[in-house]
mmCIF file of N, CA, C and O in Angstrom:
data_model
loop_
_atom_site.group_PDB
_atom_site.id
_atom_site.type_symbol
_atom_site.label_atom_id
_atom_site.label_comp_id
_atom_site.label_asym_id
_atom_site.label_seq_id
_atom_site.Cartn_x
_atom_site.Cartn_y
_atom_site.Cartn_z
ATOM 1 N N UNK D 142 -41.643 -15.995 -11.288
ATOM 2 C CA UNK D 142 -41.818 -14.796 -10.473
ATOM 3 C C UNK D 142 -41.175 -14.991 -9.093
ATOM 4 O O UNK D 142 -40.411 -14.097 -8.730
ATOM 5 N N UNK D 143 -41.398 -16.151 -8.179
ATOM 6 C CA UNK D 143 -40.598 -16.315 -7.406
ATOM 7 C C UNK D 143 -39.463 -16.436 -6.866
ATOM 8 O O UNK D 143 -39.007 -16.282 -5.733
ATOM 9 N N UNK D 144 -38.947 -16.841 -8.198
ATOM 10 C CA UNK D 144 -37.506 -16.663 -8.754
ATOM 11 C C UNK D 144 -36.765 -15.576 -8.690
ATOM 12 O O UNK D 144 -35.821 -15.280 -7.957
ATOM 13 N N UNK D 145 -37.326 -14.989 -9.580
ATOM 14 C CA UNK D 145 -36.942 -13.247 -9.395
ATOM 15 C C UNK D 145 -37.443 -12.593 -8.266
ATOM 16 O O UNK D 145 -37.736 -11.410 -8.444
ATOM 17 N N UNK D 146 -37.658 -13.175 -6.875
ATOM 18 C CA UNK D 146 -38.070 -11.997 -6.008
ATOM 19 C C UNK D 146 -36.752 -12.994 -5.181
ATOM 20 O O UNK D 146 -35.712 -12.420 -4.860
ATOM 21 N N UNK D 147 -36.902 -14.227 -4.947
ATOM 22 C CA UNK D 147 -35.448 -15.023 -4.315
ATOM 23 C C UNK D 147 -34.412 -14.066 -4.718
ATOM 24 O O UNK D 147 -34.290 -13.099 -3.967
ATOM 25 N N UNK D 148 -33.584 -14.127 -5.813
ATOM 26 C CA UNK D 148 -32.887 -13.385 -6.431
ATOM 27 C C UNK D 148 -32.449 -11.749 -5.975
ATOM 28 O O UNK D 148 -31.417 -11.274 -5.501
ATOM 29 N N UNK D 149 -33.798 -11.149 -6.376
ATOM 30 C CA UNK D 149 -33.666 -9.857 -5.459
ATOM 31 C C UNK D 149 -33.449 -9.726 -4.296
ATOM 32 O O UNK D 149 -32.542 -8.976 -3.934
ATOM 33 N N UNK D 150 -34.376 -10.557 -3.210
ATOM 34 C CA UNK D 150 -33.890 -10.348 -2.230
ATOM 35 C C UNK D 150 -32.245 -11.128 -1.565
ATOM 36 O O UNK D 150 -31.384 -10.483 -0.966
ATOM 37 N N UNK D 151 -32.203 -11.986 -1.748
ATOM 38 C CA UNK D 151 -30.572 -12.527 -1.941
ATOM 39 C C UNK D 151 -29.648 -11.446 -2.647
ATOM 40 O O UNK D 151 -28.421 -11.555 -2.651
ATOM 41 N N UNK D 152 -30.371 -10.329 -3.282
ATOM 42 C CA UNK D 152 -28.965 -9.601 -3.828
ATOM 43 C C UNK D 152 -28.810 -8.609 -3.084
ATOM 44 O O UNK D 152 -27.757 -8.028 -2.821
ATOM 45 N N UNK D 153 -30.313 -8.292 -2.566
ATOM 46 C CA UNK D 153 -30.411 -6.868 -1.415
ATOM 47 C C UNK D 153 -29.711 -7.607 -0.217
ATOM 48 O O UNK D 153 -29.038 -6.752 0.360
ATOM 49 N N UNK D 154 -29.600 -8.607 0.298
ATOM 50 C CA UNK D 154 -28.812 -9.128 1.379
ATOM 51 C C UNK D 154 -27.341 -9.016 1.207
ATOM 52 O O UNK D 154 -26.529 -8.594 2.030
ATOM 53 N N UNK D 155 -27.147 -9.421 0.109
ATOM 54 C CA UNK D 155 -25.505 -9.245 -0.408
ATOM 55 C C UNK D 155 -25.043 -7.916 -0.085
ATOM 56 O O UNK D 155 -24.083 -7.550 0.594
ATOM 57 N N UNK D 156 -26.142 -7.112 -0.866
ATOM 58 C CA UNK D 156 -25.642 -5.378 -0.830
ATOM 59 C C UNK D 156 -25.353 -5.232 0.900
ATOM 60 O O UNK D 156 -24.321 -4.897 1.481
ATOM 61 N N UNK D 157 -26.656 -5.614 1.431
ATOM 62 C CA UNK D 157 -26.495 -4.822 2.759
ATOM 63 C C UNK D 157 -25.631 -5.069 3.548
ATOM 64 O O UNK D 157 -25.277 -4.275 4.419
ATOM 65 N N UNK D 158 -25.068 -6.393 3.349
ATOM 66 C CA UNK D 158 -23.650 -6.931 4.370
ATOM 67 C C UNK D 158 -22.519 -6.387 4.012
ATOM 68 O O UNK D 158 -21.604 -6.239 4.821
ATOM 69 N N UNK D 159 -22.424 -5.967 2.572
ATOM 70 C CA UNK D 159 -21.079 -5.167 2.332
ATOM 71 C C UNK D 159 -21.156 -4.031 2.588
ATOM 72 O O UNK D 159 -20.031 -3.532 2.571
ATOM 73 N N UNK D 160 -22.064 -3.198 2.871
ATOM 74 C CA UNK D 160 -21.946 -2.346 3.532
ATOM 75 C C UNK D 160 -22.023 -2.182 4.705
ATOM 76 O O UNK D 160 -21.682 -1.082 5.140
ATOM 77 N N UNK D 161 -22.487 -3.190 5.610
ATOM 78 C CA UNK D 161 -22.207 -3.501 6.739
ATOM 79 C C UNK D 161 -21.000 -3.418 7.370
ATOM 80 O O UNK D 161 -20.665 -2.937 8.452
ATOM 81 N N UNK D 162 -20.186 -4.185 6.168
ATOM 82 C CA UNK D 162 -18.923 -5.080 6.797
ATOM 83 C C UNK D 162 -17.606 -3.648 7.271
ATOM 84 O O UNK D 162 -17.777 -2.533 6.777
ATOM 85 N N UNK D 163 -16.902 -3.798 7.828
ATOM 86 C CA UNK D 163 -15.920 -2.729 7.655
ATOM 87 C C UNK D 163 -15.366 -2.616 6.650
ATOM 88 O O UNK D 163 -15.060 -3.555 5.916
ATOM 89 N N UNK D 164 -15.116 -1.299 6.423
ATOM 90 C CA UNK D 164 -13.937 -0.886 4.724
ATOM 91 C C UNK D 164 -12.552 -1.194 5.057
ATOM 92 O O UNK D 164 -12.123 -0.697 6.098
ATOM 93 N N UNK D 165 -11.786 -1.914 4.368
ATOM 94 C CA UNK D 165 -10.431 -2.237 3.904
ATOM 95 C C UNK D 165 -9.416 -1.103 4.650
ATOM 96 O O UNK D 165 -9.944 0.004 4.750
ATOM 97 N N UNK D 166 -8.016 -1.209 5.200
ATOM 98 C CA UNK D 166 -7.819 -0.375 5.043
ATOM 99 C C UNK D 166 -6.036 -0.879 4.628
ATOM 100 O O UNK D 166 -5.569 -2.016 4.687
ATOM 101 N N UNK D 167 -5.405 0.275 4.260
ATOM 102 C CA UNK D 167 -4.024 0.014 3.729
ATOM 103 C C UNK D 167 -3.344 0.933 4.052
ATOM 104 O O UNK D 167 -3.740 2.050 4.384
ATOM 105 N N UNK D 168 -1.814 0.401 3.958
ATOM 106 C CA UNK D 168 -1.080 1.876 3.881
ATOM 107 C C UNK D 168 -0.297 2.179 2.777
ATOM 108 O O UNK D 168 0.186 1.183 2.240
ATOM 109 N N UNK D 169 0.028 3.447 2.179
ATOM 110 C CA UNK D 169 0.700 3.750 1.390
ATOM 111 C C UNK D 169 1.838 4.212 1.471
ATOM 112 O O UNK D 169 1.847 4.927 2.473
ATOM 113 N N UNK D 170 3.137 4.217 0.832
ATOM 114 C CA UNK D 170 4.375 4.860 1.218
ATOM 115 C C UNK D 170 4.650 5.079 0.180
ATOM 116 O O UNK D 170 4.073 4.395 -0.666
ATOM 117 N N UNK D 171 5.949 6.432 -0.449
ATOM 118 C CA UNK D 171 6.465 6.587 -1.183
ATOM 119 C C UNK D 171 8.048 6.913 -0.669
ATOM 120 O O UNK D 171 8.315 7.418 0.422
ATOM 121 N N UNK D 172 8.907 6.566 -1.559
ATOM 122 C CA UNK D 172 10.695 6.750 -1.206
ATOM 123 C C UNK D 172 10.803 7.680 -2.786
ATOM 124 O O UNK D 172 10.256 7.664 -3.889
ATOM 125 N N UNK D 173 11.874 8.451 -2.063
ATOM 126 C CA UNK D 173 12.399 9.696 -3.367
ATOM 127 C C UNK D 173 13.784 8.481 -3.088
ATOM 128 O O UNK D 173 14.741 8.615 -2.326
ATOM 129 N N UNK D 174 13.478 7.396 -3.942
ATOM 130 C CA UNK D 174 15.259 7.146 -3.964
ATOM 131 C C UNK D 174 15.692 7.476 -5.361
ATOM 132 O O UNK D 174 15.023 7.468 -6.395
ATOM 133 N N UNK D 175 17.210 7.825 -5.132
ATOM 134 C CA UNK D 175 17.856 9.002 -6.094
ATOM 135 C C UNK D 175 18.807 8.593 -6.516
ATOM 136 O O UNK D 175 19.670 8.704 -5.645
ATOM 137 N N UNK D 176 19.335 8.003 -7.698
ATOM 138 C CA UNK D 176 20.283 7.393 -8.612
ATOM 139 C C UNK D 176 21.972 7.647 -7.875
ATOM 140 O O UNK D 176 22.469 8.576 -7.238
ATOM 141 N N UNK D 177 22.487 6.306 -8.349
ATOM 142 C CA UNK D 177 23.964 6.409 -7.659
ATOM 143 C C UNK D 177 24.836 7.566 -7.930
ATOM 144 O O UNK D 177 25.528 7.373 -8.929
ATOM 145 N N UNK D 178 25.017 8.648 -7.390
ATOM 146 C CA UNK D 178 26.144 10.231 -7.332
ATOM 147 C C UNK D 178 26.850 9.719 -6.978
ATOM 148 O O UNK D 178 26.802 9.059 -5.940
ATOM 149 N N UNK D 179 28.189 9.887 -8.048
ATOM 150 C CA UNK D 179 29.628 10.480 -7.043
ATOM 151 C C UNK D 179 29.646 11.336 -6.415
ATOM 152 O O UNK D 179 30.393 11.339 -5.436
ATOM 153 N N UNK D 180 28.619 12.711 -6.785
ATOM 154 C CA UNK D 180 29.074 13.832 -5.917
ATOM 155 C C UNK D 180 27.702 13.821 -4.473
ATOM 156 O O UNK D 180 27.692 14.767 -3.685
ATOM 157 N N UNK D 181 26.714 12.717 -4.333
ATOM 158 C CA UNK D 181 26.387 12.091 -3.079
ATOM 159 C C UNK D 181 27.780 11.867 -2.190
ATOM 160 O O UNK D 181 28.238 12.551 -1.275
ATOM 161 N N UNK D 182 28.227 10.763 -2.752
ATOM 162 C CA UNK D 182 29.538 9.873 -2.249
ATOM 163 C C UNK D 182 30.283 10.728 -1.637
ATOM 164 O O UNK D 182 30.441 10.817 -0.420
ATOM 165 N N UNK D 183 30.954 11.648 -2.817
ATOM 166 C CA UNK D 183 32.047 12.631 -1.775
ATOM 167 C C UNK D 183 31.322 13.413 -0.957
ATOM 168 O O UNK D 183 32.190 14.022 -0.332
ATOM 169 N N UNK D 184 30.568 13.676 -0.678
ATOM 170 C CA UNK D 184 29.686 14.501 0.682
ATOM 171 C C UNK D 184 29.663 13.337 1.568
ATOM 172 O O UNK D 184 29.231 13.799 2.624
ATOM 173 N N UNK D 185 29.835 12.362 1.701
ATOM 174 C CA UNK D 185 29.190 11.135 2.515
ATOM 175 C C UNK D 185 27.659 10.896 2.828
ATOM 176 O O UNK D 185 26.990 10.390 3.728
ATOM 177 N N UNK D 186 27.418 11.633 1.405
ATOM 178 C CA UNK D 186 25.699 10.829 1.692
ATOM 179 C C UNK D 186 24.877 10.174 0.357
ATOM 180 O O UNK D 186 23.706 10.301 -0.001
ATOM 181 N N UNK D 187 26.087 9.372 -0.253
ATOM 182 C CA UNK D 187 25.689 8.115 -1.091
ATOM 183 C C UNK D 187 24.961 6.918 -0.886
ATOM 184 O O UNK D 187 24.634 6.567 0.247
ATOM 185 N N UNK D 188 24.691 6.283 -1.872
ATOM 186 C CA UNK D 188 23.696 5.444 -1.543
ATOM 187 C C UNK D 188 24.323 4.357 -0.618
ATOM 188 O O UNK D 188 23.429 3.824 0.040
ATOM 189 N N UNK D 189 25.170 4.008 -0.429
ATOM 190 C CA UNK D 189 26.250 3.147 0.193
ATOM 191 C C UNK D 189 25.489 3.591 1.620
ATOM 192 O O UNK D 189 24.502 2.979 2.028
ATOM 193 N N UNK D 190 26.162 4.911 2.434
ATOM 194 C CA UNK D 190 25.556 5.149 2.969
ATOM 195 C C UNK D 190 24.101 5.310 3.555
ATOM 196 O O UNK D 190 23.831 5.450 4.748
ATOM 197 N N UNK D 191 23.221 5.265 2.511
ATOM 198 C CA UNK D 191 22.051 5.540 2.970
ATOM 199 C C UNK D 191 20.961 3.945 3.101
ATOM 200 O O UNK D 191 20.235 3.498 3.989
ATOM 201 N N UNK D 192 21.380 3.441 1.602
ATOM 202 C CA UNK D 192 20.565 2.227 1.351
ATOM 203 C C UNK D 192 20.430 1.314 2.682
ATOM 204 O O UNK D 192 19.278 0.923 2.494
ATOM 205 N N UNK D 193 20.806 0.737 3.843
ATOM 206 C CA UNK D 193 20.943 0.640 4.988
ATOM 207 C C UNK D 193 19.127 0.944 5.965
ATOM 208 O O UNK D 193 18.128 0.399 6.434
ATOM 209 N N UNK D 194 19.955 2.448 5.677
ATOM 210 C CA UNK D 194 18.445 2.762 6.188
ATOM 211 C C UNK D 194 17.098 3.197 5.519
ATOM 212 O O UNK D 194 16.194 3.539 6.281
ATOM 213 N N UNK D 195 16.874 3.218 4.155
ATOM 214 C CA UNK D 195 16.170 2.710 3.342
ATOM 215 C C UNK D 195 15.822 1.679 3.218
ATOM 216 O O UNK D 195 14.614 1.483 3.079
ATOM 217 N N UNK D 196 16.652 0.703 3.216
ATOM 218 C CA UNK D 196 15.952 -0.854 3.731
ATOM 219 C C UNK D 196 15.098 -0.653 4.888
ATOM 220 O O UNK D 196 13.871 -0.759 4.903
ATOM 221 N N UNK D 197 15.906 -0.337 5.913
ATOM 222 C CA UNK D 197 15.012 -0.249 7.284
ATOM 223 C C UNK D 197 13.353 0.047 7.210
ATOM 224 O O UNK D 197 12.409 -0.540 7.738
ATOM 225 N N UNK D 198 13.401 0.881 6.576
ATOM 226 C CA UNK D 198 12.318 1.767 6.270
ATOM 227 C C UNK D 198 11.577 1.008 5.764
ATOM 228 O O UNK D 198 10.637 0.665 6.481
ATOM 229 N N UNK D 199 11.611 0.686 5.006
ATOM 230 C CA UNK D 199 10.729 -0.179 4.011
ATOM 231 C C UNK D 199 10.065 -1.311 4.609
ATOM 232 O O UNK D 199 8.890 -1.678 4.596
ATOM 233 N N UNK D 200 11.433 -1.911 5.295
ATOM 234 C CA UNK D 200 11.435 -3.343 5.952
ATOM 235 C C UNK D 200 10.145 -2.953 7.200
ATOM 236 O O UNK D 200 9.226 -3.756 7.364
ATOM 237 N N UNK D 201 10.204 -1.876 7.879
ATOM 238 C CA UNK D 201 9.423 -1.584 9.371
ATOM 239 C C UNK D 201 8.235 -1.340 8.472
ATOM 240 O O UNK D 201 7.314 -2.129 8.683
ATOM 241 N N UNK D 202 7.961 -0.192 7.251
ATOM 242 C CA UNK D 202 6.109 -0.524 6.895
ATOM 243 C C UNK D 202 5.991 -1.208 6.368
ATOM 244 O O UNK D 202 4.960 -0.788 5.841
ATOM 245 N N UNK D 203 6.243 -2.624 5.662
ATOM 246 C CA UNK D 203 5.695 -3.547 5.184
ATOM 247 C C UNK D 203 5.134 -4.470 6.284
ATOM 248 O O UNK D 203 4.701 -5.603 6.071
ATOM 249 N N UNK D 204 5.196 -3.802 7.601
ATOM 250 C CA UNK D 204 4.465 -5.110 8.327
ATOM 251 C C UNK D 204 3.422 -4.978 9.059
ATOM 252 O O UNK D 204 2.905 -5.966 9.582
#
């Protein structure tokens, strides 16, 4: 019996610190990147062009 009240209360302690504790937080991103066009390219806004700053992008929220 003592056992099981150790137990309980050791688990009600567990509970209450995780809810204590602060929640997680993250960030999310999404990229529309869009398959290699020639007819990107002849406009001058192929991936050549762009991938550059798509890296950038990526590179600045991953940190």
């Amino acid at each position: 019996m003592k056992s099981r009240i150790t137990s309980f209360v050791l688990a009600l302690v567990c509970a209450l610190a995780a809810f204590a504790a602060e929640p997680a937080t993250f960030n999310v991103a999404t990229y529309n990147l869009r398959l290699l066009n020639d007819g990107d390219a002849a406009q001058g806004d192929g991936w050549e062009q762009r991938h550059p700053y798509v890296a950038q992008l990526i590179h600045a929220s991953s940190g």
